[in-house]
Amino acid sequence: MNQIRTLIIEDEPAIRKELQWLVSQEESLKLEAVAGSVKESLQIIKNTELDLILMDIQLTDGTAFDILNQLEQPSFHIIFITAYNHFAIKAIKYGALDYLLKPIDSDEFAAAIQKVSKVKQIDYLRQINFLKEYSVSKSIDMNSSICITSLDCMQIVRLNEIVHLSGEGSYTQIHLESKKIVTASKPLKYYEDILPGDFFIKTHQSYIVNKNFIDKYMKTGIIIMKNSSEIPVATRRKEFVMDHLNPLR
């Protein structure tokens, strides 16, 4: 089996050493090089054949986005390494890309590596483009699209096509205006964190609705959507939902 040629981009010596050790524990990985800056990373990427980059978000002379914006056709996979940063993680999630939080958990690292060989390159290139666009605009509107990891593929969906989402354990069913349902292999909380709160409301622990598709709110605690779907509103969220639907009441 061919080993996965790997580059580590990390400017913190302790984290870089930890990543080198983790790579050495994976028989499928071969460490090609280590870099600590945007400039050094770009030089290595230009002159080295790579299959995978373990990439820190924040570097001494810039960010991972500065590297990505200079790559026209990345032919390798990326796993981002980051301390918690809401903007960065939200951008990564919009592209359905993998990331690991510092300090790095060895089991999570191993699980992320196992995914690498399963990702189709054509989908991966599209995911990177999502990330680039997000990093430039730093905002999301309802004409934006989101990359959804479904059970058997990467699905591209525009936000203004989503009527509502329903959670079922570790999966989420995304109901579209076309009546199509996309089953995403992520829990509802994942989408609660990244969908724009100006347009999407969590009405219940298992439901998020798109305000633009709400037809009426019944006093019985049920929202009727324009496609006739009935969405429950949890008792403790009634005031929250009412405030969103009628902020001037």
PDB file of C-alpha atoms in Angstrom:
ATOM      1  CA  MET A   1       0.000   0.000   0.000  1.00  0.00           C
ATOM      2  CA  ASN A   2       1.312   3.424  -0.937  1.00  0.00           C
ATOM      3  CA  GLN A   3       1.938   5.641   2.069  1.00  0.00           C
ATOM      4  CA  ILE A   4       0.219   9.017   2.360  1.00  0.00           C
ATOM      5  CA  ARG A   5       2.879  11.674   1.792  1.00  0.00           C
ATOM      6  CA  THR A   6       2.363  14.192   4.582  1.00  0.00           C
ATOM      7  CA  LEU A   7       3.385  17.783   5.333  1.00  0.00           C
ATOM      8  CA  ILE A   8       3.019  19.332   8.796  1.00  0.00           C
ATOM      9  CA  ILE A   9       2.452  23.103   8.915  1.00  0.00           C
ATOM     10  CA  GLU A  10       2.650  24.272  12.527  1.00  0.00           C
ATOM     11  CA  ASP A  11       4.563  27.125  14.183  1.00  0.00           C
ATOM     12  CA  GLU A  12       4.269  26.002  17.824  1.00  0.00           C
ATOM     13  CA  PRO A  13       7.260  23.727  18.621  1.00  0.00           C
ATOM     14  CA  ALA A  14       5.376  21.594  21.173  1.00  0.00           C
ATOM     15  CA  ILE A  15       2.403  20.982  18.862  1.00  0.00           C
ATOM     16  CA  ARG A  16       4.741  20.361  15.909  1.00  0.00           C
ATOM     17  CA  LYS A  17       6.617  17.720  17.918  1.00  0.00           C
ATOM     18  CA  GLU A  18       3.324  16.110  18.960  1.00  0.00           C
ATOM     19  CA  LEU A  19       2.135  15.982  15.343  1.00  0.00           C
ATOM     20  CA  GLN A  20       5.409  14.403  14.231  1.00  0.00           C
ATOM     21  CA  TRP A  21       4.962  11.705  16.863  1.00  0.00           C
ATOM     22  CA  LEU A  22       1.326  11.083  15.864  1.00  0.00           C
ATOM     23  CA  VAL A  23       2.349  10.771  12.203  1.00  0.00           C
ATOM     24  CA  SER A  24       5.060   8.269  13.147  1.00  0.00           C
ATOM     25  CA  GLN A  25       2.409   6.096  14.828  1.00  0.00           C
ATOM     26  CA  GLU A  26       0.358   5.769  11.640  1.00  0.00           C
ATOM     27  CA  GLU A  27       1.743   3.149   9.227  1.00  0.00           C
ATOM     28  CA  SER A  28      -0.232   4.721   6.381  1.00  0.00           C
ATOM     29  CA  LEU A  29       1.580   8.070   6.739  1.00  0.00           C
ATOM     30  CA  LYS A  30       5.010   9.153   5.513  1.00  0.00           C
ATOM     31  CA  LEU A  31       6.299  12.509   6.792  1.00  0.00           C
ATOM     32  CA  GLU A  32       7.810  14.438   3.860  1.00  0.00           C
ATOM     33  CA  ALA A  33       8.480  17.809   5.513  1.00  0.00           C
ATOM     34  CA  VAL A  34       7.657  20.209   8.343  1.00  0.00           C
ATOM     35  CA  ALA A  35       7.016  23.959   7.961  1.00  0.00           C
ATOM     36  CA  GLY A  36       6.292  26.776  10.388  1.00  0.00           C
ATOM     37  CA  SER A  37       5.256  29.700   8.193  1.00  0.00           C
ATOM     38  CA  VAL A  38       3.215  30.646   5.133  1.00  0.00           C
ATOM     39  CA  LYS A  39       6.340  31.402   3.096  1.00  0.00           C
ATOM     40  CA  GLU A  40       8.085  28.142   3.970  1.00  0.00           C
ATOM     41  CA  SER A  41       4.885  26.140   3.398  1.00  0.00           C
ATOM     42  CA  LEU A  42       4.326  27.520  -0.095  1.00  0.00           C
ATOM     43  CA  GLN A  43       7.912  26.706  -1.082  1.00  0.00           C
ATOM     44  CA  ILE A  44       7.571  23.100   0.116  1.00  0.00           C
ATOM     45  CA  ILE A  45       4.156  22.632  -1.514  1.00  0.00           C
ATOM     46  CA  LYS A  46       5.537  23.916  -4.807  1.00  0.00           C
ATOM     47  CA  ASN A  47       8.490  21.481  -4.797  1.00  0.00           C
ATOM     48  CA  THR A  48       7.055  18.379  -3.091  1.00  0.00           C
ATOM     49  CA  GLU A  49       4.467  15.803  -4.107  1.00  0.00           C
ATOM     50  CA  LEU A  50       1.970  15.600  -1.236  1.00  0.00           C
ATOM     51  CA  ASP A  51      -1.176  13.673  -0.396  1.00  0.00           C
ATOM     52  CA  LEU A  52      -2.000  15.284   2.956  1.00  0.00           C
ATOM     53  CA  ILE A  53      -1.285  18.494   4.839  1.00  0.00           C
ATOM     54  CA  LEU A  54      -1.804  18.857   8.581  1.00  0.00           C
ATOM     55  CA  MET A  55      -2.268  22.616   8.603  1.00  0.00           C
ATOM     56  CA  ASP A  56      -2.381  25.022  11.544  1.00  0.00           C
ATOM     57  CA  ILE A  57      -4.858  27.882  11.015  1.00  0.00           C
ATOM     58  CA  GLN A  58      -2.828  30.696  12.606  1.00  0.00           C
ATOM     59  CA  LEU A  59       0.846  31.009  11.646  1.00  0.00           C
ATOM     60  CA  THR A  60       3.528  33.560  12.511  1.00  0.00           C
ATOM     61  CA  ASP A  61       3.349  35.335   9.140  1.00  0.00           C
ATOM     62  CA  GLY A  62      -0.306  34.789   8.233  1.00  0.00           C
ATOM     63  CA  THR A  63      -3.012  32.130   8.161  1.00  0.00           C
ATOM     64  CA  ALA A  64      -3.909  28.896   6.395  1.00  0.00           C
ATOM     65  CA  PHE A  65      -6.249  30.960   4.227  1.00  0.00           C
ATOM     66  CA  ASP A  66      -3.237  32.904   2.906  1.00  0.00           C
ATOM     67  CA  ILE A  67      -1.757  29.604   1.735  1.00  0.00           C
ATOM     68  CA  LEU A  68      -4.992  28.324   0.193  1.00  0.00           C
ATOM     69  CA  ASN A  69      -5.614  31.574  -1.669  1.00  0.00           C
ATOM     70  CA  GLN A  70      -2.348  31.048  -3.577  1.00  0.00           C
ATOM     71  CA  LEU A  71      -3.192  27.501  -4.677  1.00  0.00           C
ATOM     72  CA  GLU A  72      -5.239  27.158  -7.849  1.00  0.00           C
ATOM     73  CA  GLN A  73      -5.717  23.382  -7.883  1.00  0.00           C
ATOM     74  CA  PRO A  74      -4.776  21.777  -4.555  1.00  0.00           C
ATOM     75  CA  SER A  75      -4.177  18.078  -5.212  1.00  0.00           C
ATOM     76  CA  PHE A  76      -3.870  17.019  -1.579  1.00  0.00           C
ATOM     77  CA  HIS A  77      -6.109  16.571   1.428  1.00  0.00           C
ATOM     78  CA  ILE A  78      -6.083  18.944   4.387  1.00  0.00           C
ATOM     79  CA  ILE A  79      -6.773  18.421   8.061  1.00  0.00           C
ATOM     80  CA  PHE A  80      -6.790  21.736   9.891  1.00  0.00           C
ATOM     81  CA  ILE A  81      -5.178  22.044  13.302  1.00  0.00           C
ATOM     82  CA  THR A  82      -6.537  24.878  15.422  1.00  0.00           C
ATOM     83  CA  ALA A  83      -7.214  26.252  18.850  1.00  0.00           C
ATOM     84  CA  TYR A  84     -10.903  27.103  19.106  1.00  0.00           C
ATOM     85  CA  ASN A  85     -11.724  30.022  16.824  1.00  0.00           C
ATOM     86  CA  HIS A  86     -15.383  30.492  15.954  1.00  0.00           C
ATOM     87  CA  PHE A  87     -14.816  32.082  12.542  1.00  0.00           C
ATOM     88  CA  ALA A  88     -12.193  29.578  11.413  1.00  0.00           C
ATOM     89  CA  ILE A  89     -14.172  26.529  12.523  1.00  0.00           C
ATOM     90  CA  LYS A  90     -17.376  27.886  11.003  1.00  0.00           C
ATOM     91  CA  ALA A  91     -15.574  28.347   7.670  1.00  0.00           C
ATOM     92  CA  ILE A  92     -14.204  24.805   7.834  1.00  0.00           C
ATOM     93  CA  LYS A  93     -17.637  23.385   8.642  1.00  0.00           C
ATOM     94  CA  TYR A  94     -19.220  25.167   5.663  1.00  0.00           C
ATOM     95  CA  GLY A  95     -16.858  23.191   3.449  1.00  0.00           C
ATOM     96  CA  ALA A  96     -17.439  19.987   5.459  1.00  0.00           C
ATOM     97  CA  LEU A  97     -13.673  19.699   5.948  1.00  0.00           C
ATOM     98  CA  ASP A  98     -11.857  17.924   8.764  1.00  0.00           C
ATOM     99  CA  TYR A  99     -10.204  19.703  11.664  1.00  0.00           C
ATOM    100  CA  LEU A 100      -8.611  18.812  14.989  1.00  0.00           C
ATOM    101  CA  LEU A 101      -8.657  21.001  18.081  1.00  0.00           C
ATOM    102  CA  LYS A 102      -5.573  21.628  20.178  1.00  0.00           C
ATOM    103  CA  PRO A 103      -4.540  19.782  22.298  1.00  0.00           C
ATOM    104  CA  ILE A 104      -4.814  16.958  19.782  1.00  0.00           C
ATOM    105  CA  ASP A 105      -6.506  13.758  20.861  1.00  0.00           C
ATOM    106  CA  SER A 106      -4.730  10.670  19.478  1.00  0.00           C
ATOM    107  CA  ASP A 107      -7.985   8.783  18.820  1.00  0.00           C
ATOM    108  CA  GLU A 108      -9.468  11.750  16.951  1.00  0.00           C
ATOM    109  CA  PHE A 109      -6.257  12.053  14.945  1.00  0.00           C
ATOM    110  CA  ALA A 110      -6.404   8.381  13.947  1.00  0.00           C
ATOM    111  CA  ALA A 111     -10.072   8.700  12.963  1.00  0.00           C
ATOM    112  CA  ALA A 112      -9.327  11.757  10.805  1.00  0.00           C
ATOM    113  CA  ILE A 113      -6.501   9.922   9.019  1.00  0.00           C
ATOM    114  CA  GLN A 114      -8.804   6.992   8.241  1.00  0.00           C
ATOM    115  CA  LYS A 115     -11.158   9.373   6.431  1.00  0.00           C
ATOM    116  CA  VAL A 116      -8.462  10.712   4.118  1.00  0.00           C
ATOM    117  CA  SER A 117      -8.398   7.738   1.732  1.00  0.00           C
ATOM    118  CA  LYS A 118     -12.200   7.794   1.427  1.00  0.00           C
ATOM    119  CA  VAL A 119     -12.577  11.395   0.202  1.00  0.00           C
ATOM    120  CA  LYS A 120     -13.034  11.810  -3.548  1.00  0.00           C
ATOM    121  CA  GLN A 121     -10.733  14.426  -5.023  1.00  0.00           C
ATOM    122  CA  ILE A 122     -13.435  16.165  -7.093  1.00  0.00           C
ATOM    123  CA  ASP A 123     -15.489  16.740  -3.969  1.00  0.00           C
ATOM    124  CA  TYR A 124     -12.420  17.865  -2.057  1.00  0.00           C
ATOM    125  CA  LEU A 125     -11.553  20.578  -4.574  1.00  0.00           C
ATOM    126  CA  ARG A 126     -15.073  21.936  -4.284  1.00  0.00           C
ATOM    127  CA  GLN A 127     -14.796  21.930  -0.507  1.00  0.00           C
ATOM    128  CA  ILE A 128     -11.579  23.964  -0.661  1.00  0.00           C
ATOM    129  CA  ASN A 129     -13.311  26.518  -2.895  1.00  0.00           C
ATOM    130  CA  PHE A 130     -16.071  26.868  -0.283  1.00  0.00           C
ATOM    131  CA  LEU A 131     -13.442  27.603   2.323  1.00  0.00           C
ATOM    132  CA  LYS A 132     -11.675  30.158   0.125  1.00  0.00           C
ATOM    133  CA  GLU A 133     -14.919  32.016  -0.594  1.00  0.00           C
ATOM    134  CA  TYR A 134     -15.863  32.089   3.074  1.00  0.00           C
ATOM    135  CA  SER A 135     -12.430  33.331   4.142  1.00  0.00           C
ATOM    136  CA  VAL A 136     -12.690  36.220   1.678  1.00  0.00           C
ATOM    137  CA  SER A 137     -16.302  37.292   2.349  1.00  0.00           C
ATOM    138  CA  LYS A 138     -16.367  36.472   6.094  1.00  0.00           C
ATOM    139  CA  SER A 139     -20.145  36.463   5.859  1.00  0.00           C
ATOM    140  CA  ILE A 140     -22.980  34.195   4.800  1.00  0.00           C
ATOM    141  CA  ASP A 141     -26.276  35.188   3.226  1.00  0.00           C
ATOM    142  CA  MET A 142     -29.201  33.096   2.062  1.00  0.00           C
ATOM    143  CA  ASN A 143     -27.817  32.896  -1.493  1.00  0.00           C
ATOM    144  CA  SER A 144     -24.741  31.109  -0.159  1.00  0.00           C
ATOM    145  CA  SER A 145     -24.309  27.364  -0.415  1.00  0.00           C
ATOM    146  CA  ILE A 146     -23.199  24.822   2.130  1.00  0.00           C
ATOM    147  CA  CYS A 147     -21.364  21.539   1.619  1.00  0.00           C
ATOM    148  CA  ILE A 148     -23.163  18.694   3.399  1.00  0.00           C
ATOM    149  CA  THR A 149     -21.575  15.365   4.202  1.00  0.00           C
ATOM    150  CA  SER A 150     -24.360  12.905   3.410  1.00  0.00           C
ATOM    151  CA  LEU A 151     -24.255   9.145   3.834  1.00  0.00           C
ATOM    152  CA  ASP A 152     -22.775   8.424   0.408  1.00  0.00           C
ATOM    153  CA  CYS A 153     -21.509  11.729  -1.016  1.00  0.00           C
ATOM    154  CA  MET A 154     -20.846  15.441  -0.574  1.00  0.00           C
ATOM    155  CA  GLN A 155     -24.030  17.375  -1.335  1.00  0.00           C
ATOM    156  CA  ILE A 156     -24.057  21.073  -2.257  1.00  0.00           C
ATOM    157  CA  VAL A 157     -27.182  22.880  -1.009  1.00  0.00           C
ATOM    158  CA  ARG A 158     -28.146  26.556  -1.129  1.00  0.00           C
ATOM    159  CA  LEU A 159     -29.338  27.939   2.187  1.00  0.00           C
ATOM    160  CA  ASN A 160     -32.463  29.435   0.629  1.00  0.00           C
ATOM    161  CA  GLU A 161     -33.512  25.920  -0.465  1.00  0.00           C
ATOM    162  CA  ILE A 162     -33.609  24.561   3.092  1.00  0.00           C
ATOM    163  CA  VAL A 163     -37.126  24.507   4.605  1.00  0.00           C
ATOM    164  CA  HIS A 164     -36.243  22.861   7.904  1.00  0.00           C
ATOM    165  CA  LEU A 165     -33.879  20.409   9.569  1.00  0.00           C
ATOM    166  CA  SER A 166     -34.746  17.556  11.896  1.00  0.00           C
ATOM    167  CA  GLY A 167     -32.263  15.760  14.117  1.00  0.00           C
ATOM    168  CA  GLU A 168     -32.184  12.017  14.640  1.00  0.00           C
ATOM    169  CA  GLY A 169     -29.323  11.113  16.971  1.00  0.00           C
ATOM    170  CA  SER A 170     -26.006  11.567  15.175  1.00  0.00           C
ATOM    171  CA  TYR A 171     -27.752  12.321  11.855  1.00  0.00           C
ATOM    172  CA  THR A 172     -29.720  15.282  10.507  1.00  0.00           C
ATOM    173  CA  GLN A 173     -32.417  15.222   7.855  1.00  0.00           C
ATOM    174  CA  ILE A 174     -32.337  18.379   5.730  1.00  0.00           C
ATOM    175  CA  HIS A 175     -35.705  19.036   4.077  1.00  0.00           C
ATOM    176  CA  LEU A 176     -35.472  21.065   0.864  1.00  0.00           C
ATOM    177  CA  GLU A 177     -38.023  23.182  -0.991  1.00  0.00           C
ATOM    178  CA  SER A 178     -37.952  20.606  -3.802  1.00  0.00           C
ATOM    179  CA  LYS A 179     -39.283  18.057  -1.253  1.00  0.00           C
ATOM    180  CA  LYS A 180     -35.956  16.223  -1.445  1.00  0.00           C
ATOM    181  CA  ILE A 181     -34.495  15.110   1.899  1.00  0.00           C
ATOM    182  CA  VAL A 182     -30.728  14.986   2.411  1.00  0.00           C
ATOM    183  CA  THR A 183     -29.557  12.828   5.312  1.00  0.00           C
ATOM    184  CA  ALA A 184     -26.393  14.369   6.733  1.00  0.00           C
ATOM    185  CA  SER A 185     -23.953  12.381   8.840  1.00  0.00           C
ATOM    186  CA  LYS A 186     -23.713  15.200  11.395  1.00  0.00           C
ATOM    187  CA  PRO A 187     -25.922  15.937  14.445  1.00  0.00           C
ATOM    188  CA  LEU A 188     -28.358  18.862  14.500  1.00  0.00           C
ATOM    189  CA  LYS A 189     -26.055  20.779  16.877  1.00  0.00           C
ATOM    190  CA  TYR A 190     -23.449  20.918  14.107  1.00  0.00           C
ATOM    191  CA  TYR A 191     -25.857  22.849  11.861  1.00  0.00           C
ATOM    192  CA  GLU A 192     -27.186  24.960  14.724  1.00  0.00           C
ATOM    193  CA  ASP A 193     -23.643  26.290  15.160  1.00  0.00           C
ATOM    194  CA  ILE A 194     -23.079  27.287  11.537  1.00  0.00           C
ATOM    195  CA  LEU A 195     -26.445  28.305  10.060  1.00  0.00           C
ATOM    196  CA  PRO A 196     -27.075  32.088  10.170  1.00  0.00           C
ATOM    197  CA  GLY A 197     -29.237  32.885  13.203  1.00  0.00           C
ATOM    198  CA  ASP A 198     -30.990  35.732  11.392  1.00  0.00           C
ATOM    199  CA  PHE A 199     -32.752  33.195   9.178  1.00  0.00           C
ATOM    200  CA  PHE A 200     -32.756  29.851  10.989  1.00  0.00           C
ATOM    201  CA  ILE A 201     -34.521  29.287  14.333  1.00  0.00           C
ATOM    202  CA  LYS A 202     -34.188  26.294  16.621  1.00  0.00           C
ATOM    203  CA  THR A 203     -37.768  25.636  17.756  1.00  0.00           C
ATOM    204  CA  HIS A 204     -37.170  22.355  19.551  1.00  0.00           C
ATOM    205  CA  GLN A 205     -34.237  20.132  20.483  1.00  0.00           C
ATOM    206  CA  SER A 206     -34.878  18.186  17.270  1.00  0.00           C
ATOM    207  CA  TYR A 207     -35.887  20.960  14.830  1.00  0.00           C
ATOM    208  CA  ILE A 208     -34.487  24.047  13.110  1.00  0.00           C
ATOM    209  CA  VAL A 209     -36.667  26.023  10.683  1.00  0.00           C
ATOM    210  CA  ASN A 210     -35.992  28.568   7.953  1.00  0.00           C
ATOM    211  CA  LYS A 211     -38.017  31.680   8.862  1.00  0.00           C
ATOM    212  CA  ASN A 212     -38.636  32.414   5.185  1.00  0.00           C
ATOM    213  CA  PHE A 213     -40.700  29.233   4.867  1.00  0.00           C
ATOM    214  CA  ILE A 214     -42.919  29.771   7.915  1.00  0.00           C
ATOM    215  CA  ASP A 215     -46.592  30.161   7.058  1.00  0.00           C
ATOM    216  CA  LYS A 216     -48.066  30.591  10.545  1.00  0.00           C
ATOM    217  CA  TYR A 217     -47.478  29.985  14.222  1.00  0.00           C
ATOM    218  CA  MET A 218     -50.334  28.256  16.002  1.00  0.00           C
ATOM    219  CA  LYS A 219     -51.154  29.039  19.636  1.00  0.00           C
ATOM    220  CA  THR A 220     -51.015  25.300  20.284  1.00  0.00           C
ATOM    221  CA  GLY A 221     -47.227  25.520  19.862  1.00  0.00           C
ATOM    222  CA  ILE A 222     -46.993  24.298  16.284  1.00  0.00           C
ATOM    223  CA  ILE A 223     -45.375  26.074  13.328  1.00  0.00           C
ATOM    224  CA  ILE A 224     -46.985  25.434   9.947  1.00  0.00           C
ATOM    225  CA  MET A 225     -44.497  25.710   7.107  1.00  0.00           C
ATOM    226  CA  LYS A 226     -45.427  26.816   3.581  1.00  0.00           C
ATOM    227  CA  ASN A 227     -45.099  23.205   2.416  1.00  0.00           C
ATOM    228  CA  SER A 228     -47.640  22.215   5.126  1.00  0.00           C
ATOM    229  CA  SER A 229     -45.029  20.586   7.363  1.00  0.00           C
ATOM    230  CA  GLU A 230     -45.877  20.880  11.060  1.00  0.00           C
ATOM    231  CA  ILE A 231     -42.937  21.698  13.338  1.00  0.00           C
ATOM    232  CA  PRO A 232     -43.255  21.548  17.146  1.00  0.00           C
ATOM    233  CA  VAL A 233     -42.141  24.423  19.367  1.00  0.00           C
ATOM    234  CA  ALA A 234     -40.811  23.404  22.783  1.00  0.00           C
ATOM    235  CA  THR A 235     -42.547  25.142  25.704  1.00  0.00           C
ATOM    236  CA  ARG A 236     -39.301  26.707  26.903  1.00  0.00           C
ATOM    237  CA  ARG A 237     -38.602  28.114  23.432  1.00  0.00           C
ATOM    238  CA  LYS A 238     -41.986  29.740  22.761  1.00  0.00           C
ATOM    239  CA  GLU A 239     -40.877  33.222  23.871  1.00  0.00           C
ATOM    240  CA  PHE A 240     -37.661  32.904  21.872  1.00  0.00           C
ATOM    241  CA  VAL A 241     -39.564  31.914  18.727  1.00  0.00           C
ATOM    242  CA  MET A 242     -42.170  34.669  19.198  1.00  0.00           C
ATOM    243  CA  ASP A 243     -39.423  37.281  19.603  1.00  0.00           C
ATOM    244  CA  HIS A 244     -37.856  36.182  16.320  1.00  0.00           C
ATOM    245  CA  LEU A 245     -41.127  36.143  14.413  1.00  0.00           C
ATOM    246  CA  ASN A 246     -42.391  39.426  15.833  1.00  0.00           C
ATOM    247  CA  PRO A 247     -39.503  41.460  17.286  1.00  0.00           C
ATOM    248  CA  LEU A 248     -41.718  44.537  17.813  1.00  0.00           C
ATOM    249  CA  ARG A 249     -44.438  42.807  19.846  1.00  0.00           C
TER     250      ARG A 249
END
